[in-house]
Amino acid sequence: MTNDGTTAGAASKTDGPATGSGDIARSLELLWGTGERPSRGPKPGLTLDRIVTAAVAVADAEGLAAVSMRRLSTELGTGTMSLYRYVPGKSELLDLMFDRVLGEPFADHPGEPPADWREAVDRMARGHLDTLRRHPWLLKINQARTVLGPSALRGLELALTGLRGMGLRDPELIGVIIAVNSFVEGLARTQADEAEAVAQTGLSDEAFWDNQRPYLERAMLSGAYPMMAGMAEDTFSSDFDRFEFGLQRLIAGFDVLVRERAAERAASRT
Amino acid sequence: MTNDGTTAGAASKTDGPATGSGDIARSLELLWGTGERPSRGPKPGLTLDRIVTAAVAVADAEGLAAVSMRRLSTELGTGTMSLYRYVPGKSELLDLMFDRVLGEPFADHPGEPPADWREAVDRMARGHLDTLRRHPWLLKINQARTVLGPSALRGLELALTGLRGMGLRDPELIGVIIAVNSFVEGLARTQADEAEAVAQTGLSDEAFWDNQRPYLERAMLSGAYPMMAGMAEDTFSSDFDRFEFGLQRLIAGFDVLVRERAAERAASRT
DNA sequence: CCGAACTGGGTACACCGTACCCGATTATGA
DNA sequence: TCATAATCGGGTACGGTGTACCCAGTTCGG
């Protein structure tokens, strides 16, 4: 399988007027295209694949902010402007990075059976969390116009297959997927923000909390926050797995609906 | 953001790079401090409050990318560097914008009763979604080290008060809040990304879809995505309210746990 | 009333994305 | 065979960013 995968969304700034900013057609060509090159000029010394790979590597190692065209060019040993022979602009590159990385979870594990829809949801949530932990910069990319790359389609297909057994209507299945993914992304974002803050300030979480404590204690003693002041010691302990808690609540909530529908079907069959 | 090359030491004296992202102590002082000014030099012509207000206004109107120190200075009619007399750096300004805006929902409606915990969750979710829709740039700010401003504390206090009746343990209550807020943020992010994409590319969603269609149809015909190919027409229709769906599932999931706990308590009372 | 403490802000630097353009390379049409 | 059109590599330049550094002007405590 030839093509690198991908999809994407646009993300950039500046209300640049003219010039082909946001050339969707070009983006799609890069995402799905075969990449047959015209045979007139000299052979390209680079490939899109290498550029995307380098970009993902830099983003994984040093964050999305470190991914600049200049940085990538030195990483690849070329001139900065050469990159623009392969990618129309940076936002398109982000699109490609996005779809590249979305394809990972399915490349990993082979086939295996989802068995139960509960397990499918569980696996979907864990898989997504895993991807986001591996590539926290995914959370900073505009996902709006990214949905339709090959990797994204493949993921959606797999998810839907696993949820088939719920017996819900199609829009509801999409609702299930979105609810789970939204929840996971929220948690992942919190974790990613924390890691980023540690990296940027050089201050650990404990040190940060210690800094806050005097202000916080004064606030508690003020009487303005009675609920918070009366909370148990272990309330914010890391022993409590908030991912597990939320996921189980979601699954339980889905289960209620699934049972309702099953009951309705049974009733209407009489 | 992007810090300069200087080390992140953050020691207050010595060869002072200092500045930079994340002087926590200074941030806290700004968040909670009384702002008593020293009485030796000339009176300040600006206030922190005016700066934050202007920043929020610009962010609301044109997005977070439009909030630059130069832009704010022209907006306020001062020199760019003057702003640094009031704020240590841009990241601290973002913190202040964050807390400013978090305070809004509680300023709006007066007291009223939450009545049921279900209603409290419902109101919490809707309120958060509302805030995020009004200020989509909130989703782009690092929330990790921002949690403890006065507005954030007030919001947490109110939420906890509303959830008191669930009869869950304290860490679980936090889990409820996080699950709901994560879900809401995920949905809000999708919407915000969409709006941003439209604004940046000047391409409506329909136009975007039309561009995708040929690629998508080819993918469907390839047989690689049987589930998706067989989906109902209305699957991605906007008639289906995914916010409502997810929220009701979460509440149902919480309800299961609440009932379990109540049953346990009743049993242990015999 | 002098000087310390403070405010305002100009200049400069490093970095960013990328428009524009030119020379080198290469396959094609005559 | 060879001129030429097409393509690649990449240097230079522009307008943007955050902010370090420094100096001039203002105000009040001693």
XYZ file of C-alpha atoms (C1' of nucleotides) in Angstrom:
600
model
C 0.000 0.000 0.000
C 1.618 2.818 -1.283
C 0.199 5.936 -0.090
C 0.857 7.480 3.196
C -2.244 7.952 4.880
C -4.114 10.828 5.957
C -6.446 13.422 6.524
C -6.792 16.505 8.004
C -7.899 19.725 9.115
C -6.775 23.118 8.548
C -5.138 25.182 11.151
C -3.350 28.365 10.715
C -3.722 32.014 11.213
C -3.648 35.247 9.472
C -6.487 36.157 7.239
C -4.311 35.799 4.245
C -6.239 37.056 1.321
C -5.112 35.778 -1.954
C -2.800 33.064 -2.948
C -4.070 29.672 -2.595
C -4.324 29.478 1.149
C -6.504 26.543 2.010
C -6.465 24.806 -1.283
C -8.741 21.954 -0.400
C -8.382 20.242 -3.712
C -4.615 20.124 -3.336
C -4.979 18.755 0.171
C -7.275 16.004 -0.961
C -4.926 15.101 -3.729
C -2.161 14.708 -1.181
C -4.383 12.693 1.131
C -5.787 10.249 -1.344
C -3.669 10.754 -4.404
C -1.407 8.193 -5.949
C 1.398 10.678 -6.232
C 2.271 9.974 -9.831
C 4.906 12.494 -10.668
C 5.143 14.386 -13.906
C 8.139 13.300 -15.919
C 9.714 16.402 -17.187
C 12.027 17.995 -14.663
C 14.696 16.507 -12.418
C 13.767 13.825 -9.913
C 12.682 15.030 -6.505
C 15.255 14.532 -3.794
C 12.632 14.320 -1.104
C 9.344 12.580 -0.567
C 6.179 13.723 1.141
C 6.475 10.674 3.315
C 9.864 11.675 4.654
C 8.665 15.162 5.441
C 5.605 13.946 7.306
C 7.669 11.404 9.194
C 10.167 14.022 10.261
C 7.401 16.390 11.298
C 5.717 13.747 13.432
C 9.029 12.867 15.037
C 9.757 16.457 15.958
C 6.232 17.000 17.266
C 6.415 13.847 19.378
C 9.766 14.798 20.826
C 9.434 18.528 21.335
C 5.840 19.480 20.806
C 3.958 21.004 17.927
C 5.520 24.400 18.541
C 8.896 22.982 17.527
C 7.560 21.984 14.134
C 8.552 24.841 11.869
C 9.421 24.766 8.225
C 12.957 25.881 8.974
C 13.371 23.237 11.607
C 12.101 20.513 9.309
C 14.391 21.640 6.524
C 17.494 21.426 8.685
C 16.254 18.092 9.979
C 16.011 16.846 6.422
C 19.149 18.555 5.193
C 17.479 20.681 2.562
C 16.623 24.296 2.000
C 13.568 25.604 3.739
C 11.711 26.555 0.600
C 12.242 23.153 -0.942
C 9.574 21.789 1.354
C 7.016 23.861 -0.495
C 7.611 21.709 -3.563
C 5.908 18.885 -1.670
C 3.403 20.595 0.602
C 1.337 23.652 -0.307
C 1.632 25.090 3.184
C 2.022 24.279 6.809
C -1.637 23.676 7.493
C -1.716 20.960 4.858
C 1.317 19.407 6.513
C -0.565 19.324 9.791
C -3.399 17.586 7.986
C -1.031 14.936 6.766
C 0.541 14.479 10.192
C -2.913 14.041 11.620
C -4.000 11.258 9.330
C -0.616 9.566 9.525
C -0.891 9.188 13.246
C -4.556 8.213 13.242
C -3.621 5.184 11.246
C -1.359 3.763 13.913
C -3.743 1.925 16.221
C -5.084 -0.232 13.403
C -1.672 -1.094 12.096
C -0.725 -2.439 15.493
C -3.101 -5.167 16.446
C -4.247 -7.624 13.816
C -7.828 -8.761 13.781
C -9.226 -10.147 17.002
C -12.875 -10.075 17.883
C -14.624 -7.227 19.636
C -17.096 -9.739 21.040
C -19.330 -7.462 23.084
C -20.276 -3.859 22.334
C -19.172 -3.027 25.852
C -15.739 -4.304 25.058
C -15.762 -2.416 21.801
C -16.480 0.843 23.593
C -13.846 0.059 26.161
C -11.291 -0.723 23.516
C -12.191 2.346 21.500
C -11.731 4.602 24.509
C -8.446 3.039 25.535
C -7.121 3.078 22.016
C -7.946 6.710 21.544
C -6.430 7.661 24.884
C -3.343 5.745 23.933
C -2.978 7.560 20.639
C -3.456 10.918 22.296
C -0.901 10.124 24.936
C 1.600 9.142 22.302
C 0.950 12.260 20.255
C -0.391 14.969 22.518
C -0.054 17.537 19.766
C -3.063 15.927 18.078
C -5.184 17.890 20.516
C -3.937 21.163 19.101
C -4.793 20.470 15.510
C -8.050 21.580 13.992
C -9.960 18.380 13.505
C -12.967 19.865 11.784
C -11.915 19.170 8.240
C -9.996 16.103 8.905
C -12.675 13.579 9.314
C -12.516 12.099 5.904
C -8.974 10.865 5.424
C -8.406 7.172 4.849
C -7.195 6.481 8.378
C -10.113 8.291 9.923
C -12.528 6.355 7.735
C -10.912 3.112 8.719
C -11.212 3.950 12.414
C -14.833 4.901 12.060
C -15.559 1.691 10.198
C -13.996 -0.407 12.922
C -15.831 1.445 15.652
C -19.157 1.031 13.924
C -18.536 -2.654 13.424
C -17.953 -3.080 17.132
C -21.081 -1.190 18.102
C -23.386 -2.960 15.688
C -24.718 -5.206 18.434
C -26.171 -2.336 20.444
C -29.269 -2.257 18.300
C -29.393 1.517 18.115
C -30.189 3.749 15.189
C -27.328 4.989 13.065
C -27.258 8.583 14.348
C -27.226 7.228 17.869
C -24.211 5.082 17.124
C -22.389 8.172 15.958
C -23.532 9.820 19.169
C -21.973 7.018 21.186
C -18.660 7.367 19.390
C -18.608 11.115 19.780
C -19.511 10.978 23.448
C -16.745 8.503 24.203
C -14.133 10.287 22.147
C -15.052 13.667 23.560
C -14.695 12.373 27.077
C -11.349 10.788 26.307
C -10.055 13.901 24.604
C -11.012 16.018 27.567
C -9.037 13.812 29.932
C -6.107 13.574 27.565
C -6.033 17.319 27.174
C -5.775 17.816 30.900
C -2.870 15.405 31.063
C -1.154 16.920 28.053
C -1.558 20.432 29.414
C -0.011 19.314 32.661
C 2.977 17.750 30.964
C 3.433 20.810 28.812
C 3.299 23.092 31.810
C 5.960 21.042 33.564
C 8.159 21.136 30.493
C 7.756 24.843 29.961
C 8.080 26.118 33.475
C 10.455 23.478 34.767
C 8.210 23.297 37.775
C 6.811 19.979 38.943
C 3.192 19.578 39.882
C 4.018 19.303 43.548
C 6.057 22.462 43.468
C 3.210 24.189 41.718
C 0.743 23.073 44.324
C 3.043 24.199 47.073
C 3.050 27.606 45.489
C -0.705 27.672 45.404
C -1.268 26.397 48.915
C -1.131 29.684 50.825
C -3.618 31.353 48.505
C -5.804 28.304 48.554
C -5.781 28.010 52.317
C -6.676 31.621 52.698
C -9.579 31.071 50.321
C -10.759 28.050 52.308
C -10.593 29.927 55.582
C -12.595 32.766 54.111
C -15.735 30.710 54.353
C -16.683 31.461 50.770
C -16.169 27.858 49.722
C -17.742 25.662 52.424
C -18.140 22.615 50.193
C -14.557 22.573 49.071
C -13.270 23.296 52.549
C -15.074 20.242 53.852
C -13.806 17.769 51.296
C -12.005 14.598 52.208
C -8.228 14.484 52.061
C -8.121 11.935 49.286
C -10.457 13.878 47.008
C -7.783 14.897 44.561
C -5.611 11.861 45.093
C -4.331 10.145 42.016
C -5.446 6.805 43.422
C -8.869 7.414 42.003
C -8.920 6.603 38.305
C -11.078 9.250 36.705
C -10.778 7.709 33.271
C -12.125 4.402 34.501
C -14.882 6.091 36.443
C -16.120 8.194 33.540
C -15.865 5.369 31.054
C -17.862 2.992 33.221
C -20.539 5.655 33.734
C -20.793 6.168 29.990
C -21.070 2.466 29.333
C -23.715 2.139 32.039
C -25.609 5.023 30.459
C -25.471 3.365 27.044
C -26.603 0.111 28.581
C -29.756 1.711 29.917
C -30.694 2.829 26.420
C -29.777 -0.499 24.844
C -32.022 -2.343 27.293
C -34.876 0.075 26.716
C -34.700 -0.496 22.997
C -34.526 -4.247 23.417
C -37.585 -4.139 25.650
C -39.455 -2.020 23.124
C -38.649 -4.444 20.361
C -39.775 -7.380 22.451
C -43.025 -5.606 23.301
C -43.802 -4.705 19.706
C -43.259 -8.274 18.625
C -46.261 -9.529 20.491
C 4.613 31.177 23.247
C 7.976 29.803 22.405
C 10.417 30.815 24.980
C 13.663 32.330 23.960
C 16.850 30.452 24.146
C 17.588 31.355 27.710
C 17.272 28.723 30.321
C 14.089 28.200 32.205
C 15.714 28.659 35.542
C 13.279 31.210 36.869
C 15.504 32.254 39.689
C 14.439 35.707 40.668
C 17.873 37.203 40.689
C 21.239 36.352 39.215
C 21.791 36.498 35.521
C 18.244 37.067 34.948
C 16.550 35.549 32.041
C 13.611 35.246 34.305
C 10.863 36.750 32.285
C 9.358 34.246 30.516
C 6.662 31.811 30.491
C 5.391 30.845 33.794
C 6.358 32.937 36.746
C 3.812 31.251 38.949
C 4.266 33.448 41.977
C 3.681 36.578 39.939
C 0.630 35.013 38.289
C -0.914 34.160 41.613
C -0.270 37.626 42.908
C -2.126 39.009 39.926
C -4.992 36.563 40.303
C -5.567 37.014 44.003
C -3.596 40.106 44.877
C -5.038 43.319 46.174
C -3.035 45.380 43.728
C -1.803 47.948 46.220
C 0.571 50.118 44.306
C 3.803 51.557 45.611
C 3.642 55.308 46.041
C 6.800 56.669 44.664
C 6.702 57.054 40.921
C 4.059 58.474 38.633
C 0.598 56.963 38.616
C -0.010 54.190 36.132
C -2.009 55.231 33.125
C -3.354 51.758 32.612
C -4.893 49.037 34.729
C -4.558 45.292 34.572
C -8.299 45.154 34.322
C -8.414 47.235 31.169
C -5.736 45.097 29.555
C -7.523 41.855 30.321
C -10.820 43.287 29.150
C -9.296 44.385 25.866
C -7.618 41.033 25.388
C -10.863 39.152 25.954
C -12.676 41.461 23.569
C -10.136 40.894 20.818
C -10.107 37.154 21.392
C -13.890 36.986 21.272
C -14.070 39.016 18.107
C -11.146 37.688 16.119
C -9.780 34.655 17.848
C -6.865 34.042 20.137
C -4.387 34.399 17.296
C -5.312 38.053 16.997
C -4.323 38.699 20.596
C -0.785 39.999 20.337
C 0.974 42.473 22.552
C 1.277 44.927 19.705
C -2.385 44.614 18.860
C -3.417 45.154 22.455
C -1.184 48.171 22.774
C -2.706 49.872 19.764
C -6.138 48.900 21.051
C -5.323 50.618 24.334
C -3.459 53.526 22.808
C -0.155 52.854 24.532
C 3.281 51.639 23.615
C 3.718 47.928 23.283
C 6.262 47.602 26.042
C 4.129 49.466 28.500
C 1.974 46.397 28.848
C 4.874 44.625 30.468
C 4.594 47.007 33.396
C 1.327 45.273 34.256
C 1.778 41.712 33.092
C 5.014 39.704 33.305
C 4.411 38.037 29.959
C 1.808 36.819 27.567
C 1.196 33.488 29.236
C 0.248 35.225 32.467
C -2.141 37.377 30.491
C -3.767 34.236 29.136
C -4.199 32.979 32.685
C -5.948 36.183 33.625
C -8.202 36.050 30.570
C -9.109 32.519 31.513
C -10.143 33.322 35.029
C -11.960 36.450 33.951
C -14.188 34.568 31.610
C -14.805 31.645 33.924
C -16.449 34.037 36.319
C -19.167 35.019 33.888
C -21.768 32.282 34.274
C -22.097 32.899 38.014
C -22.403 36.630 37.597
C -25.329 36.117 35.266
C -28.006 34.238 37.075
C -28.628 35.021 40.711
C -29.298 32.215 43.119
C -32.101 29.818 42.213
C -32.278 26.293 43.411
C -30.560 23.382 41.721
C -33.287 21.144 43.174
C -32.208 17.771 41.805
C -28.665 16.554 41.153
C -29.833 15.658 37.665
C -30.778 19.220 37.070
C -27.479 20.354 38.546
C -25.558 18.190 36.077
C -27.739 19.402 33.252
C -27.242 23.011 34.188
C -23.513 22.523 34.657
C -23.164 21.027 31.189
C -25.270 23.676 29.494
C -23.521 26.461 31.337
C -20.113 25.184 30.372
C -21.122 24.722 26.752
C -22.487 28.232 26.765
C -19.269 29.680 28.090
C -17.211 27.788 25.550
C -19.420 28.907 22.715
C -19.093 32.498 23.801
C -15.321 32.229 24.135
C -14.069 29.440 21.900
C -10.482 30.472 22.519
C -10.788 29.009 26.011
C -10.209 25.647 24.404
C -6.775 26.712 23.240
C -5.443 27.823 26.575
C -3.460 25.551 28.793
C -5.796 24.839 31.657
C -3.424 22.834 33.765
C -2.108 25.647 35.885
C -5.059 27.851 35.853
C -7.440 25.828 37.892
C -7.140 27.682 41.112
C -8.186 31.215 40.347
C -11.099 32.664 42.308
C -13.616 32.166 39.524
C -12.624 28.560 39.036
C -12.976 27.889 42.735
C -16.394 29.500 42.773
C -17.534 27.339 39.871
C -16.282 24.203 41.555
C -18.005 25.126 44.779
C -21.314 25.629 43.010
C -21.003 22.373 41.139
C -20.228 20.430 44.279
C -23.159 21.974 46.056
C -25.487 20.831 43.320
C -24.136 17.295 43.311
C -24.255 16.849 47.070
C -27.482 14.880 46.871
C -25.948 12.078 44.805
C -24.558 10.427 47.902
C -21.242 9.598 46.287
C -17.772 9.822 47.734
C -15.836 13.018 47.212
C -13.407 11.690 44.562
C -16.386 10.345 42.660
C -18.063 13.728 42.665
C -14.943 15.182 41.108
C -15.095 12.338 38.620
C -18.644 13.316 37.688
C -17.668 16.914 37.119
C -14.664 15.983 35.037
C -16.594 13.507 32.935
C -19.305 16.036 32.135
C -16.921 18.876 31.437
C -14.680 16.706 29.289
C -17.619 15.615 27.206
C -18.820 19.177 26.791
C -15.368 20.425 25.866
C -15.012 17.761 23.228
C -18.263 18.787 21.569
C -17.464 22.466 21.868
C -14.080 21.921 20.328
C -15.572 20.273 17.293
C -17.925 23.192 16.817
C -15.215 25.767 17.378
C -12.889 24.018 14.959
C -15.614 24.025 12.357
C -16.291 27.716 12.758
C -12.599 28.469 12.603
C -12.184 26.420 9.474
C -15.005 28.268 7.790
C -13.554 31.616 8.801
C -10.074 30.733 7.652
C -10.758 29.023 4.389
C -13.812 31.015 3.471
C -15.368 27.715 2.519
C -18.702 26.685 3.933
C -19.264 23.215 5.296
C -21.420 22.280 2.346
C -18.791 23.419 -0.104
C -16.206 21.440 1.792
C -18.358 18.352 1.672
C -18.929 18.780 -2.020
C -15.199 18.804 -2.499
C -14.825 15.599 -0.539
C -17.684 13.748 -2.133
C -15.872 12.226 -5.093
C -13.070 10.862 -2.933
C -15.574 9.637 -0.389
C -17.767 7.936 -2.945
C -14.807 6.194 -4.445
C -13.864 4.979 -0.962
C -17.392 3.703 -0.340
C -17.486 1.875 -3.644
C -14.156 0.235 -2.893
C -15.879 -2.090 -0.455
C -13.319 -1.365 2.237
C -15.903 0.333 4.401
C -19.043 -1.796 4.330
C -20.482 -0.441 7.565
C -20.194 3.153 6.539
C -21.429 2.451 3.051
C -24.596 0.966 4.492
C -25.482 3.766 6.840
C -28.783 5.551 6.746
C -29.103 8.858 4.951
C -29.860 10.818 8.100
C -26.870 9.496 10.018
C -24.926 12.727 9.920
C -27.936 14.979 9.859
C -27.922 17.893 12.242
C -31.418 16.973 13.373
C -29.927 14.594 15.867
C -28.711 16.479 18.923
C -25.479 14.818 19.938
C -25.062 17.048 22.962
C -28.426 16.012 24.336
C -27.774 12.379 23.566
C -24.401 12.241 25.293
C -25.551 14.238 28.268
C -28.565 12.014 28.863
C -26.366 8.918 28.634
C -23.975 10.350 31.198
C -26.787 11.225 33.557
C -28.266 7.760 33.129
C -24.867 6.266 33.894
C -24.522 8.340 37.033
C -28.022 7.362 38.033
C -27.127 3.680 37.956
C -24.301 4.281 40.417
C -26.414 6.518 42.645
C -29.088 3.843 42.896
C -26.519 1.162 43.638
C -25.104 3.205 46.471
C -28.548 3.940 47.862
C -29.407 0.250 47.774
C -26.170 -0.606 49.541
C -26.880 1.895 52.251
C -30.393 0.579 52.707
C -29.111 -2.979 52.947
C -26.442 -2.155 55.490
C -28.985 -0.411 57.661
C -30.835 -3.587 58.459
C 15.040 70.060 46.789
C 17.658 66.016 45.607
C 17.588 61.507 44.354
C 15.249 57.074 44.555
C 11.517 54.659 42.717
C 8.582 54.211 39.351
C 6.158 54.569 34.521
C 6.188 54.976 29.460
C 7.965 53.327 25.493
C 11.648 53.129 21.458
C 14.880 50.035 19.481
C 16.642 45.558 18.482
C 16.846 40.579 18.104
C 15.562 35.978 17.078
C 12.109 33.390 15.186
C 8.086 32.391 12.357
C 5.387 31.302 7.492
C 5.915 32.046 2.900
C 5.919 35.110 -1.754
C 8.994 35.747 -5.308
C 12.466 34.609 -8.279
C 16.510 32.473 -10.517
C 19.787 28.850 -11.838
C 20.331 23.847 -12.493
C 18.338 19.674 -14.199
C 15.750 16.806 -17.253
C 12.566 14.598 -20.771
C 10.204 15.745 -24.752
C 9.104 17.506 -29.676
C 11.186 19.007 -33.840
C 20.650 16.204 -31.995
C 19.250 19.973 -29.634
C 16.242 23.731 -28.170
C 12.722 24.148 -24.946
C 9.230 23.558 -21.568
C 8.686 21.745 -17.127
C 10.241 20.894 -12.843
C 13.353 21.022 -8.639
C 16.407 23.347 -5.191
C 16.775 27.062 -2.491
C 18.406 32.208 -1.489
C 16.480 36.521 -0.309
C 13.021 39.386 1.617
C 8.740 40.857 4.010
C 5.656 41.349 7.597
C 4.425 39.265 11.686
C 5.435 37.555 16.677
C 7.273 37.877 22.019
C 10.214 40.351 24.696
C 15.254 41.945 26.512
C 17.443 46.112 27.171
C 17.765 50.710 28.053
C 16.744 55.622 28.695
C 13.876 59.656 29.508
C 10.317 61.649 32.177
C 7.381 61.787 36.478
C 6.501 61.754 41.259
C 7.176 61.574 46.091
C 9.990 60.485 50.589
C 13.894 62.121 53.034
